[in-house]
Short mmCIF file of C-alpha atoms in Angstrom, two decimals:
data_model
loop_
_atom_site.label_atom_id
_atom_site.label_comp_id
_atom_site.label_asym_id
_atom_site.label_seq_id
_atom_site.Cartn_x
_atom_site.Cartn_y
_atom_site.Cartn_z
CA MET A 213 -42.17 -8.25 50.13
CA ILE A 214 -40.74 -11.32 48.37
CA SER A 215 -42.10 -10.44 45.00
CA SER A 216 -40.89 -6.76 45.26
CA GLN A 217 -37.29 -8.29 46.29
CA LEU A 218 -38.01 -10.50 43.32
CA LEU A 219 -38.40 -8.04 40.97
CA ALA A 220 -35.52 -5.89 42.24
CA TYR A 221 -33.33 -8.86 41.76
CA VAL A 222 -34.56 -9.67 38.44
CA ALA A 223 -33.98 -6.00 37.36
CA ILE A 224 -30.43 -6.18 38.70
CA LEU A 225 -29.80 -9.14 36.73
CA VAL A 226 -30.96 -7.57 33.46
CA PHE A 227 -28.80 -4.61 33.73
CA CYS A 228 -25.82 -6.59 34.34
CA THR A 229 -26.39 -8.85 31.89
CA PHE A 230 -26.60 -5.94 29.40
CA GLN A 231 -23.26 -4.28 30.82
CA ALA A 232 -21.57 -7.62 30.79
CA HIS A 233 -22.73 -7.84 26.78
CA SER A 234 -22.13 -4.28 25.82
CA LEU A 235 -19.50 -3.48 23.45
CA GLU A 236 -16.87 -0.37 23.67
CA THR A 237 -16.59 -0.29 19.81
CA PHE A 238 -18.80 -1.26 16.83
CA ILE A 239 -18.24 -1.64 13.25
CA ALA A 240 -20.69 0.96 11.02
CA ALA A 241 -21.54 0.52 7.72
CA VAL A 242 -23.47 2.96 5.36
CA TYR A 243 -24.23 2.09 1.61
CA GLU A 244 -24.52 4.86 -0.98
CA HIS A 245 -27.11 3.42 -3.20
CA ALA A 246 -27.63 4.12 -6.99
CA VAL A 247 -31.17 3.92 -7.00
CA ILE A 248 -33.28 2.57 -9.56
CA LEU A 249 -36.38 4.88 -10.47
CA PRO A 250 -39.51 4.35 -11.58
CA ASN A 251 -41.36 5.88 -15.09
CA ALA A 252 -42.67 9.27 -14.22
CA THR A 253 -46.63 8.79 -14.47
CA LEU A 254 -49.46 10.94 -13.91
CA THR A 255 -51.60 7.71 -13.07
CA PRO A 256 -51.02 5.49 -10.22
CA VAL A 257 -49.67 1.81 -10.95
CA SER A 258 -51.31 -0.83 -9.07
CA ARG A 259 -49.78 -2.29 -6.04
CA GLU A 260 -48.58 -5.48 -8.37
CA GLU A 261 -46.82 -2.96 -10.56
CA ALA A 262 -44.86 -1.30 -7.56
CA LEU A 263 -43.47 -4.37 -5.88
CA PRO A 264 -41.03 -5.18 -9.23
CA LEU A 265 -39.58 -1.47 -8.96
CA MET A 266 -39.12 -1.52 -5.01
CA ASN A 267 -37.79 -5.57 -5.49
CA ARG A 268 -34.97 -4.15 -7.74
CA ASN A 269 -33.52 -1.66 -5.14
CA LEU A 270 -34.22 -4.04 -2.14
CA ASP A 271 -32.11 -6.76 -4.56
CA LEU A 272 -29.44 -3.76 -4.51
CA LEU A 273 -29.71 -2.87 -0.86
CA GLU A 274 -29.40 -7.03 -0.11
CA GLY A 275 -25.97 -7.27 -1.56
CA ALA A 276 -24.59 -4.36 0.36
CA ILE A 277 -26.46 -5.69 3.92
CA THR A 278 -24.96 -9.26 2.99
CA SER A 279 -21.34 -7.70 2.21
CA ALA A 280 -21.66 -5.48 5.33
CA ALA A 281 -22.66 -8.52 7.66
CA LYS A 282 -19.77 -10.71 6.24
CA GLN A 283 -17.39 -7.83 7.24
CA GLY A 284 -18.64 -7.72 10.90
CA ALA A 285 -20.87 -4.80 10.84
CA HIS A 286 -23.30 -4.46 13.39
CA ILE A 287 -25.46 -1.75 11.79
CA ILE A 288 -26.04 -0.58 8.41
CA VAL A 289 -27.67 2.37 7.06
CA THR A 290 -29.30 2.93 3.35
CA PRO A 291 -30.52 6.11 2.16
CA GLU A 292 -33.82 8.35 1.84
CA ASP A 293 -35.80 7.06 -1.09
CA GLY A 294 -33.63 4.39 -1.49
CA VAL A 295 -36.72 1.77 -2.01
CA TYR A 296 -38.81 3.63 -4.77
CA GLY A 297 -36.98 6.55 -5.72
CA TRP A 298 -38.85 9.83 -6.47
CA ASN A 299 -41.17 11.55 -9.16
CA PHE A 300 -44.41 11.06 -7.18
CA SER A 301 -47.64 13.02 -6.68
CA ARG A 302 -49.42 11.68 -3.69
CA ASP A 303 -51.38 9.61 -5.62
CA THR A 304 -48.77 7.89 -7.38
CA LEU A 305 -46.83 7.40 -4.51
CA TYR A 306 -49.71 5.44 -2.57
CA PRO A 307 -49.25 2.06 -4.28
CA TYR A 308 -45.37 2.27 -2.58
CA LEU A 309 -46.67 2.45 0.99
CA GLU A 310 -47.26 0.24 3.52
CA ASP A 311 -48.65 0.62 7.11
CA ILE A 312 -46.06 0.85 9.28
CA PRO A 313 -47.04 0.14 13.13
CA ASP A 314 -45.45 1.48 16.33
CA PRO A 315 -42.56 -0.58 17.37
CA GLU A 316 -44.28 -1.12 20.48
CA VAL A 317 -46.16 -3.99 19.02
CA ASN A 318 -43.32 -5.90 19.54
CA TRP A 319 -43.45 -7.39 15.82
CA ILE A 320 -40.88 -9.47 13.71
CA PRO A 321 -42.14 -8.95 10.15
CA CYS A 322 -40.07 -11.91 9.21
CA ASN A 323 -41.73 -14.39 11.26
CA ASN A 324 -45.30 -12.76 11.20
CA PRO A 325 -45.47 -10.98 7.93
CA ASP A 326 -49.37 -10.63 7.66
CA ARG A 327 -49.82 -9.21 11.03
CA PHE A 328 -50.45 -5.60 9.70
CA GLY A 329 -51.94 -6.46 6.54
CA HIS A 330 -49.84 -6.80 3.14
CA THR A 331 -46.05 -5.46 3.98
CA PRO A 332 -43.74 -7.53 1.52
CA VAL A 333 -41.42 -4.66 2.02
CA GLN A 334 -41.01 -4.78 5.68
CA GLU A 335 -40.92 -8.63 5.56
CA ARG A 336 -37.94 -8.31 3.13
CA LEU A 337 -36.03 -5.78 5.34
CA SER A 338 -36.65 -7.87 8.65
CA CYS A 339 -35.39 -11.22 7.21
CA LEU A 340 -32.39 -9.11 5.85
CA ALA A 341 -31.52 -8.07 9.43
CA LYS A 342 -32.22 -11.15 11.12
CA ASP A 343 -30.68 -13.53 8.33
CA ASN A 344 -27.61 -11.37 8.65
CA SER A 345 -27.70 -10.68 12.41
CA ILE A 346 -27.37 -6.83 11.58
CA TYR A 347 -29.44 -4.07 12.15
CA VAL A 348 -30.86 -2.74 9.24
CA VAL A 349 -31.82 1.17 8.53
CA ALA A 350 -34.08 1.87 5.70
CA ASN A 351 -36.05 4.90 4.31
CA ILE A 352 -39.70 3.88 3.08
CA GLY A 353 -43.63 5.13 2.93
CA ASP A 354 -46.09 4.72 5.73
CA LYS A 355 -49.81 5.40 5.17
CA LYS A 356 -52.18 6.21 8.07
CA PRO A 357 -55.93 6.45 7.36
CA CYS A 358 -57.78 9.33 8.95
CA ASN A 359 -61.43 10.67 8.52
CA ALA A 360 -63.76 14.19 9.06
CA SER A 361 -63.31 13.67 12.87
CA ASP A 362 -59.92 14.63 12.57
CA PRO A 363 -59.79 18.72 11.27
CA GLU A 364 -56.36 18.28 9.69
CA CYS A 365 -57.43 15.05 7.56
CA PRO A 366 -56.19 15.26 4.18
CA PRO A 367 -58.98 15.53 1.57
CA ASP A 368 -57.74 12.27 0.50
CA GLY A 369 -58.31 10.37 3.86
CA ARG A 370 -54.85 9.75 4.57
CA TYR A 371 -51.52 10.88 6.22
CA GLN A 372 -48.43 9.92 4.16
CA TYR A 373 -45.05 10.06 5.94
CA ASN A 374 -41.64 9.94 4.60
CA THR A 375 -40.58 7.05 7.13
CA ASP A 376 -37.32 5.72 8.66
CA VAL A 377 -37.42 2.13 9.97
CA VAL A 378 -34.83 0.29 11.76
CA PHE A 379 -34.83 -3.40 12.47
CA ASP A 380 -32.56 -5.19 14.80
CA ALA A 381 -30.32 -8.21 14.51
CA GLN A 382 -33.10 -10.57 15.04
CA GLY A 383 -35.45 -8.67 12.55
CA LYS A 384 -37.76 -7.20 15.20
CA LEU A 385 -38.83 -3.22 14.31
CA VAL A 386 -37.22 -1.47 16.82
CA ALA A 387 -37.84 2.36 15.48
CA ARG A 388 -40.13 4.15 13.25
CA TYR A 389 -39.61 7.80 12.52
CA HIS A 390 -41.73 10.45 10.31
CA LYS A 391 -39.86 12.95 8.74
CA GLN A 392 -40.68 16.50 10.16
CA ASN A 393 -38.88 19.16 8.06
CA LEU A 394 -40.12 18.08 4.64
CA PHE A 395 -37.94 19.82 1.71
CA MET A 396 -39.98 21.85 -1.07
CA GLY A 397 -41.34 19.43 -3.70
CA GLU A 398 -42.23 16.39 -1.23
CA ASP A 399 -45.81 17.44 -1.53
CA GLN A 400 -46.61 13.63 -1.64
CA PHE A 401 -46.01 13.44 2.11
CA ASN A 402 -47.45 15.23 5.28
CA ALA A 403 -45.11 16.09 8.43
CA PRO A 404 -46.23 14.66 11.67
CA LYS A 405 -48.44 16.68 13.88
CA GLU A 406 -45.38 17.13 16.56
CA PRO A 407 -41.92 16.36 15.88
CA GLU A 408 -41.11 12.68 16.62
CA VAL A 409 -38.21 12.32 19.08
CA VAL A 410 -36.67 8.39 18.34
CA THR A 411 -34.36 6.83 20.02
CA PHE A 412 -33.51 3.13 20.54
CA ASN A 413 -30.59 1.09 22.70
CA THR A 414 -28.18 -1.74 21.79
CA THR A 415 -25.17 -3.29 23.66
CA PHE A 416 -23.17 -0.67 21.57
CA GLY A 417 -24.80 2.54 22.18
CA LYS A 418 -27.86 4.71 22.25
CA PHE A 419 -28.85 5.77 18.76
CA GLY A 420 -31.19 8.33 17.29
CA ILE A 421 -32.52 8.89 13.92
CA PHE A 422 -33.63 11.73 11.36
CA THR A 423 -33.74 12.08 7.88
CA CYS A 424 -32.02 14.70 5.13
CA PHE A 425 -33.41 18.19 5.71
CA ASP A 426 -34.04 17.73 9.44
CA ILE A 427 -30.53 18.35 9.94
CA LEU A 428 -30.64 22.15 9.66
CA PHE A 429 -33.22 22.52 12.18
CA TYR A 430 -33.50 22.02 16.31
CA ASP A 431 -36.10 19.50 16.20
CA PRO A 432 -35.67 16.66 16.56
CA ALA A 433 -31.93 16.55 15.56
CA VAL A 434 -30.68 18.93 18.20
CA THR A 435 -33.11 17.72 20.72
CA LEU A 436 -31.57 14.22 20.22
CA VAL A 437 -28.26 15.32 21.39
CA THR A 438 -28.84 17.66 24.05
CA ASP A 439 -32.11 16.04 25.70
CA PHE A 440 -31.68 12.55 24.92
CA GLN A 441 -27.90 12.18 25.07
CA VAL A 442 -27.91 9.64 22.13
CA ASP A 443 -24.49 8.21 20.84
CA THR A 444 -24.80 8.04 17.29
CA ILE A 445 -27.24 9.61 14.87
CA LEU A 446 -28.52 7.35 11.87
CA PHE A 447 -29.18 9.41 8.65
CA PRO A 448 -30.83 8.32 5.69
CA THR A 449 -30.59 11.10 2.99
CA ALA A 450 -31.13 12.12 -0.44
CA TRP A 451 -29.06 15.16 -0.43
CA MET A 452 -28.37 17.40 -3.50
CA ASN A 453 -24.73 19.11 -2.78
CA VAL A 454 -24.47 22.82 -2.90
CA LEU A 455 -21.07 24.29 -2.32
CA PRO A 456 -19.47 26.19 -0.55
CA HIS A 457 -21.14 25.29 2.34
CA LEU A 458 -23.54 22.62 2.09
CA SER A 459 -21.90 19.45 0.16
CA ALA A 460 -23.15 16.58 1.82
CA ILE A 461 -19.57 15.04 3.58
CA GLU A 462 -18.71 18.74 4.33
CA PHE A 463 -21.67 19.71 6.14
CA HIS A 464 -22.47 16.22 8.02
CA SER A 465 -18.86 15.86 9.15
CA ALA A 466 -19.20 19.26 10.47
CA TRP A 467 -22.19 18.56 12.46
CA ALA A 468 -20.91 15.33 13.95
CA MET A 469 -18.02 17.60 15.29
CA GLY A 470 -20.29 20.46 16.44
CA MET A 471 -22.65 18.00 18.15
CA GLY A 472 -20.20 15.85 19.74
CA VAL A 473 -21.64 12.57 18.20
CA ASN A 474 -20.94 9.80 15.62
CA PHE A 475 -22.92 10.24 12.51
CA LEU A 476 -23.82 7.55 9.91
CA ALA A 477 -24.81 9.58 6.77
CA SER A 478 -26.00 7.17 3.89
CA ASN A 479 -26.84 9.23 0.51
CA ILE A 480 -28.40 8.49 -2.74
CA HIS A 481 -25.96 8.01 -5.91
CA TYR A 482 -27.28 10.00 -8.75
CA PRO A 483 -24.66 12.32 -9.86
CA SER A 484 -26.84 14.10 -12.52
CA MET A 485 -28.67 15.45 -9.88
CA LYS A 486 -25.81 16.50 -7.71
CA MET A 487 -26.21 13.70 -4.92
CA THR A 488 -23.64 11.48 -3.73
CA GLY A 489 -21.61 11.77 -0.38
CA SER A 490 -21.95 9.27 2.24
CA GLY A 491 -19.88 9.07 5.59
CA ILE A 492 -19.18 7.59 8.64
CA TYR A 493 -18.12 10.66 11.20
CA ALA A 494 -16.64 10.48 14.68
CA PRO A 495 -16.94 13.60 16.65
CA ASP A 496 -13.21 13.97 16.41
CA SER A 497 -12.84 13.31 12.51
CA PRO A 498 -14.18 11.44 9.69
CA ARG A 499 -13.76 7.68 9.79
CA ALA A 500 -14.68 7.08 6.07
CA PHE A 501 -16.51 8.92 3.33
CA HIS A 502 -17.33 8.99 -0.50
CA TYR A 503 -17.95 11.25 -2.79
CA ASP A 504 -18.01 10.38 -6.40
CA MET A 505 -19.52 12.58 -9.68
CA LYS A 506 -18.08 10.37 -12.08
CA THR A 507 -19.33 6.92 -11.78
CA GLU A 508 -22.98 5.24 -11.62
CA GLU A 509 -22.06 2.71 -9.03
CA GLY A 510 -23.06 2.46 -5.36
CA LYS A 511 -20.44 2.36 -2.61
CA LEU A 512 -20.30 0.48 0.58
CA LEU A 513 -18.44 1.83 3.57
CA LEU A 514 -17.32 0.48 6.85
CA SER A 515 -15.73 1.74 9.94
CA GLN A 516 -15.20 1.14 13.43
CA LEU A 517 -16.62 3.79 16.07
CA ASP A 518 -16.59 3.90 19.75
CA SER A 519 -19.94 2.98 21.31
CA HIS A 520 -19.89 5.95 23.63
CA PRO A 521 -17.67 8.46 21.92
CA HIS A 522 -16.14 11.01 24.22
CA HIS A 523 -17.88 14.42 24.02
CA PRO A 524 -15.45 17.11 23.64
CA ALA A 525 -14.77 20.18 26.10
CA VAL A 526 -17.61 22.89 25.77
CA VAL A 527 -16.50 25.71 23.51
CA ASN A 528 -17.08 29.59 24.15
CA TRP A 529 -17.52 30.23 20.33
CA THR A 530 -17.22 33.70 20.88
CA SER A 531 -14.37 33.96 23.65
CA PHE A 532 -11.39 34.50 21.14
CA ALA A 533 -13.21 36.55 18.73
CA SER A 534 -14.45 39.02 21.30
CA GLY A 535 -11.05 40.19 22.29
CA VAL A 536 -9.40 40.79 19.15
CA LYS A 537 -8.96 44.21 18.22
CA THR A 538 -10.01 45.09 14.66
CA LEU A 539 -7.16 46.53 12.36
CA SER A 540 -7.76 48.07 9.47
CA THR A 541 -6.22 46.41 6.27
CA GLY A 542 -7.05 49.01 3.93
CA ASN A 543 -9.04 46.47 1.42
CA GLN A 544 -12.08 47.87 0.69
CA GLU A 545 -15.01 45.27 1.39
CA PHE A 546 -17.76 43.82 -1.00
CA ASN A 547 -21.13 42.07 -1.14
CA SER A 548 -21.40 38.92 -2.76
CA THR A 549 -24.05 35.84 -2.75
CA VAL A 550 -23.59 32.48 -1.40
CA PHE A 551 -26.70 30.37 -1.81
CA PHE A 552 -28.81 33.60 -2.33
CA ASP A 553 -27.54 34.98 0.98
CA GLU A 554 -25.56 38.72 0.43
CA PHE A 555 -22.22 38.17 2.55
CA THR A 556 -19.95 40.43 3.25
CA PHE A 557 -16.70 40.08 1.94
CA LEU A 558 -12.68 41.10 2.05
CA GLU A 559 -10.14 40.00 -0.62
CA LEU A 560 -7.05 38.38 0.56
CA THR A 561 -4.60 40.33 -1.25
CA GLU A 562 -1.29 39.11 0.63
CA VAL A 563 0.47 35.86 0.56
CA THR A 564 -0.15 36.19 4.64
CA GLY A 565 -2.23 38.56 7.06
CA ASN A 566 -5.06 38.97 9.56
CA TYR A 567 -8.36 40.06 8.38
CA THR A 568 -11.67 41.11 10.00
CA VAL A 569 -14.83 41.27 8.33
CA CYS A 570 -18.43 42.18 9.93
CA GLN A 571 -22.03 41.91 9.34
CA LYS A 572 -24.56 43.09 12.04
CA ALA A 573 -23.57 41.29 15.14
CA LEU A 574 -21.14 38.96 13.70
CA CYS A 575 -17.45 39.80 13.22
CA CYS A 576 -14.88 37.30 11.70
CA HIS A 577 -11.42 37.14 12.22
CA LEU A 578 -8.97 34.92 10.09
CA SER A 579 -5.21 34.62 10.65
CA TYR A 580 -3.31 32.90 7.61
CA LYS A 581 -0.52 31.95 5.51
CA MET A 582 -0.41 30.61 2.14
CA SER A 583 2.35 28.93 0.40
CA GLU A 584 2.14 31.23 -2.28
CA LYS A 585 -0.11 34.08 -3.26
CA ARG A 586 -1.12 32.90 -6.74
CA SER A 587 -2.32 35.56 -9.29
CA ASP A 588 -5.09 33.62 -11.02
CA GLU A 589 -6.99 32.43 -7.72
CA VAL A 590 -8.86 35.01 -5.33
CA TYR A 591 -9.60 33.92 -1.52
CA ALA A 592 -11.96 36.31 0.26
CA LEU A 593 -13.06 36.57 4.07
CA GLY A 594 -16.92 36.65 4.44
CA ALA A 595 -19.46 37.10 6.93
CA PHE A 596 -23.06 36.33 7.25
CA ASP A 597 -25.66 37.52 9.96
CA GLY A 598 -29.29 36.96 8.99
CA LEU A 599 -32.12 34.67 8.05
CA HIS A 600 -32.18 32.46 4.96
CA THR A 601 -35.24 32.00 3.26
CA VAL A 602 -35.24 30.06 0.04
CA GLU A 603 -35.50 26.13 0.47
CA GLY A 604 -36.37 26.85 4.11
CA SER A 605 -36.58 29.61 6.68
CA TYR A 606 -33.30 29.29 9.01
CA TYR A 607 -30.94 32.02 10.82
CA LEU A 608 -27.24 31.75 10.02
CA GLN A 609 -24.31 33.17 11.31
CA VAL A 610 -21.43 32.12 9.03
CA CYS A 611 -17.67 32.80 8.91
CA THR A 612 -16.08 31.77 5.77
CA LEU A 613 -12.72 31.88 3.90
CA LEU A 614 -13.31 30.52 0.65
CA LYS A 615 -11.76 30.67 -3.13
CA CYS A 616 -13.61 32.65 -5.47
CA ARG A 617 -14.82 30.83 -8.91
CA THR A 618 -13.11 33.49 -10.88
CA THR A 619 -10.67 36.42 -10.16
CA ASP A 620 -13.70 38.58 -10.33
CA LEU A 621 -14.91 39.42 -7.13
CA HIS A 622 -18.57 38.97 -7.77
CA THR A 623 -17.80 35.19 -8.47
CA CYS A 624 -17.08 34.91 -4.72
CA GLY A 625 -19.55 32.21 -3.09
CA ASP A 626 -20.09 30.46 -6.55
CA SER A 627 -19.76 26.93 -6.67
CA VAL A 628 -16.08 25.99 -7.34
CA GLU A 629 -14.81 22.29 -6.74
CA THR A 630 -10.92 23.10 -7.57
CA ALA A 631 -8.04 25.10 -6.34
CA SER A 632 -4.28 25.27 -6.61
CA THR A 633 -3.32 27.67 -3.92
CA ARG A 634 -2.16 25.75 -0.59
CA PHE A 635 -2.35 27.44 2.99
CA ASP A 636 0.35 26.84 5.58
CA THR A 637 -1.73 27.84 8.40
CA PHE A 638 -4.99 29.32 9.06
CA SER A 639 -7.11 30.36 12.19
CA LEU A 640 -10.61 31.24 12.04
CA SER A 641 -13.41 32.88 14.74
CA GLY A 642 -16.45 34.54 15.20
CA THR A 643 -18.55 36.67 17.85
CA PHE A 644 -21.12 34.15 17.52
CA GLY A 645 -24.52 34.58 19.23
CA THR A 646 -24.97 30.74 19.32
CA GLN A 647 -23.35 27.73 20.79
CA HIS A 648 -24.47 25.80 17.87
CA VAL A 649 -21.79 26.16 15.24
CA PHE A 650 -20.53 23.85 12.95
CA PRO A 651 -16.69 23.63 11.86
CA GLU A 652 -16.01 22.64 8.15
CA VAL A 653 -12.71 22.34 6.22
CA LEU A 654 -13.24 21.53 2.33
CA LEU A 655 -10.15 21.03 0.17
CA SER A 656 -9.98 20.64 -3.58
CA GLU A 657 -11.86 17.90 -5.50
CA ILE A 658 -14.22 18.07 -2.70
CA GLN A 659 -12.23 16.04 0.16
CA LEU A 660 -12.19 16.52 3.79
CA ALA A 661 -9.46 16.91 5.79
CA PRO A 662 -9.25 14.34 8.41
CA GLY A 663 -6.99 15.21 11.55
CA GLU A 664 -5.56 18.13 9.93
CA PHE A 665 -7.61 20.88 12.00
CA GLN A 666 -8.82 21.33 15.31
CA VAL A 667 -11.42 23.50 17.47
CA SER A 668 -10.15 25.33 20.32
CA SER A 669 -12.34 26.09 23.88
CA ASP A 670 -12.16 29.45 22.86
CA GLY A 671 -13.75 29.03 19.51
CA ARG A 672 -10.85 29.38 16.97
CA LEU A 673 -10.77 26.48 14.00
CA PHE A 674 -7.37 26.33 13.19
CA SER A 675 -4.78 24.13 11.07
CA LEU A 676 -2.81 21.46 12.97
CA GLN A 677 -0.45 21.06 9.95
CA PRO A 678 -0.41 22.53 6.24
CA PRO A 679 -3.58 20.84 4.83
CA SER A 680 -2.74 17.93 2.42
CA GLY A 681 -4.58 19.61 -0.43
CA PRO A 682 -5.57 23.08 -1.79
CA VAL A 683 -8.42 24.75 0.53
CA LEU A 684 -11.72 25.41 -1.05
CA THR A 685 -13.34 26.71 2.19
CA VAL A 686 -12.91 26.85 6.11
CA THR A 687 -16.16 27.90 7.61
CA LEU A 688 -17.81 28.05 10.99
CA TYR A 689 -21.37 27.67 10.17
CA GLY A 690 -23.31 28.86 13.07
CA ARG A 691 -27.24 28.35 13.52
CA LEU A 692 -29.30 30.74 15.86
CA TYR A 693 -32.44 28.46 16.12
CA GLU A 694 -34.61 30.73 18.23
CA LYS A 695 -34.37 33.47 15.26
CA ASP A 696 -36.02 30.85 12.67
CA GLN A 697 -39.26 32.37 12.84
CA VAL A 698 -38.15 35.88 12.45
CA SER A 699 -39.31 37.32 9.14
CA ASP A 700 -41.44 40.02 7.43
CA ALA A 701 -43.64 40.48 4.63
CA SER A 702 -40.75 42.04 2.19
CA SER A 703 -38.53 38.94 2.85
CA ASP A 704 -41.68 36.62 2.45
CA LEU A 705 -41.92 38.01 -1.22
CA THR A 706 -38.08 37.51 -1.68
CA ALA A 707 -38.34 33.97 -0.60
CA ARG A 708 -41.08 32.92 -2.63
CA ALA A 709 -39.37 34.58 -5.60
CA LEU A 710 -36.17 32.42 -5.04
CA ARG A 711 -37.97 29.34 -4.35
CA VAL A 712 -39.09 29.64 -8.08
CA MET A 713 -35.96 30.46 -9.07
CA LEU A 714 -34.28 27.51 -7.36
CA ILE A 715 -37.12 25.27 -8.56
CA VAL A 716 -36.38 26.20 -12.39
CA LEU A 717 -32.88 25.29 -12.02
CA ILE A 718 -33.95 21.79 -10.86
CA PRO A 719 -34.77 19.33 -13.72
CA VAL A 720 -38.72 18.98 -14.78
CA GLY A 721 -40.11 15.62 -13.04
CA PHE A 722 -37.41 15.78 -9.95
CA SER A 723 -39.40 15.64 -6.62
CA LEU A 724 -36.98 17.25 -4.49
CA SER A 725 -36.45 15.41 -0.83
CA TRP A 726 -33.49 16.78 0.81
#
């Protein structure tokens, strides 16, 4: 009886102590890292040859970590592939890998570096966290041996994982996540047999973590928010920008808003591969972001966030749109391609108007007013309801207002980075068959519009004021996760052909790791 009372007392004491030290806000940091790449080779280097390259990158990360800590940051996120880059086969990657144990082993590599073999990278990351009293998030490679008793064991007798690690402010390993959704070209890695849902608690909120291409799928990304109620997502990425809807700052900020969480996105800085775009995003608005295609330098971002962000009201994404009466504008619909998907479009021919365009079960409604209707720029309202099958298979419902690349309607959906047309107002909605809709507003020169728009509970994305710059796109990007597996033979053939086309567009030797 006495022992049970004592345990209860200790439990209450620990809870109260944790509550007393909990923070209402915290300082987050993300670092966009200009990675130093290894020389491309078909022959594996030795471990001794691999370490200098990793240490050169760790030197740069150390500068960012130290600077962030001096500015009061509680946690810093560094990017996917940030320690050793890319250009690897399975064999040439192996010298860069370490055995990363389960965090349950209660390990501080800085204090006991040889406990799990030779782990100099984990030791250095741990010491950086400990010496600067800051949580450090990094992406490295894990290796796990296997044998014939495991029917899924690769022929080379090991699993290799694209891995995120988190060290707390004492240097302790508190999280390890193996990337689930590998991007095309990541053949050097294995996916875990089951998706891993990784969370950890701090005095400044509950955190979840996933990597790059994971963001487009339900597991583990959505599960972390809906089932595990994390406050903040940590997101190391090596993201190649794809306009008009999948530029890094555009989509990542939209995901934060759509899911109602803080989102810390750290991207590689490698402009020649269209890799830039990092940010610190709150559910209501971006707090800091960086997009730079002109320089070769990294960038450290810091911002204050709520530890437990207020979750927005539930949005009924079809409520408003389902009550809109479709009126004929007299404009002829046309088809054009957006990232290999065939959208149905209507051209916006007037300075102001109300337009509706439909594809399958999705109808998109737009009310707008331009400051002026320019003769040298064309905008269109588009709808897409279908399975995207190029670099992955995922079902989309998308409503989009976008600028066409030229006045030729067949360029609607092409990548475009600048615009001159300003809008006074816009309101976009759609008859979505999902609650997972991500609202995007992207302005000329790839800029976001913090605080300039809002999502209503009846499913409208509307401007609060005239946007501060010319509009590139206003988009509601919907995901129907339950329809991702729907496919057929003809779409499979099309997907394979398009993958070949996409690979041809990527410079030789580049190992994709979105």
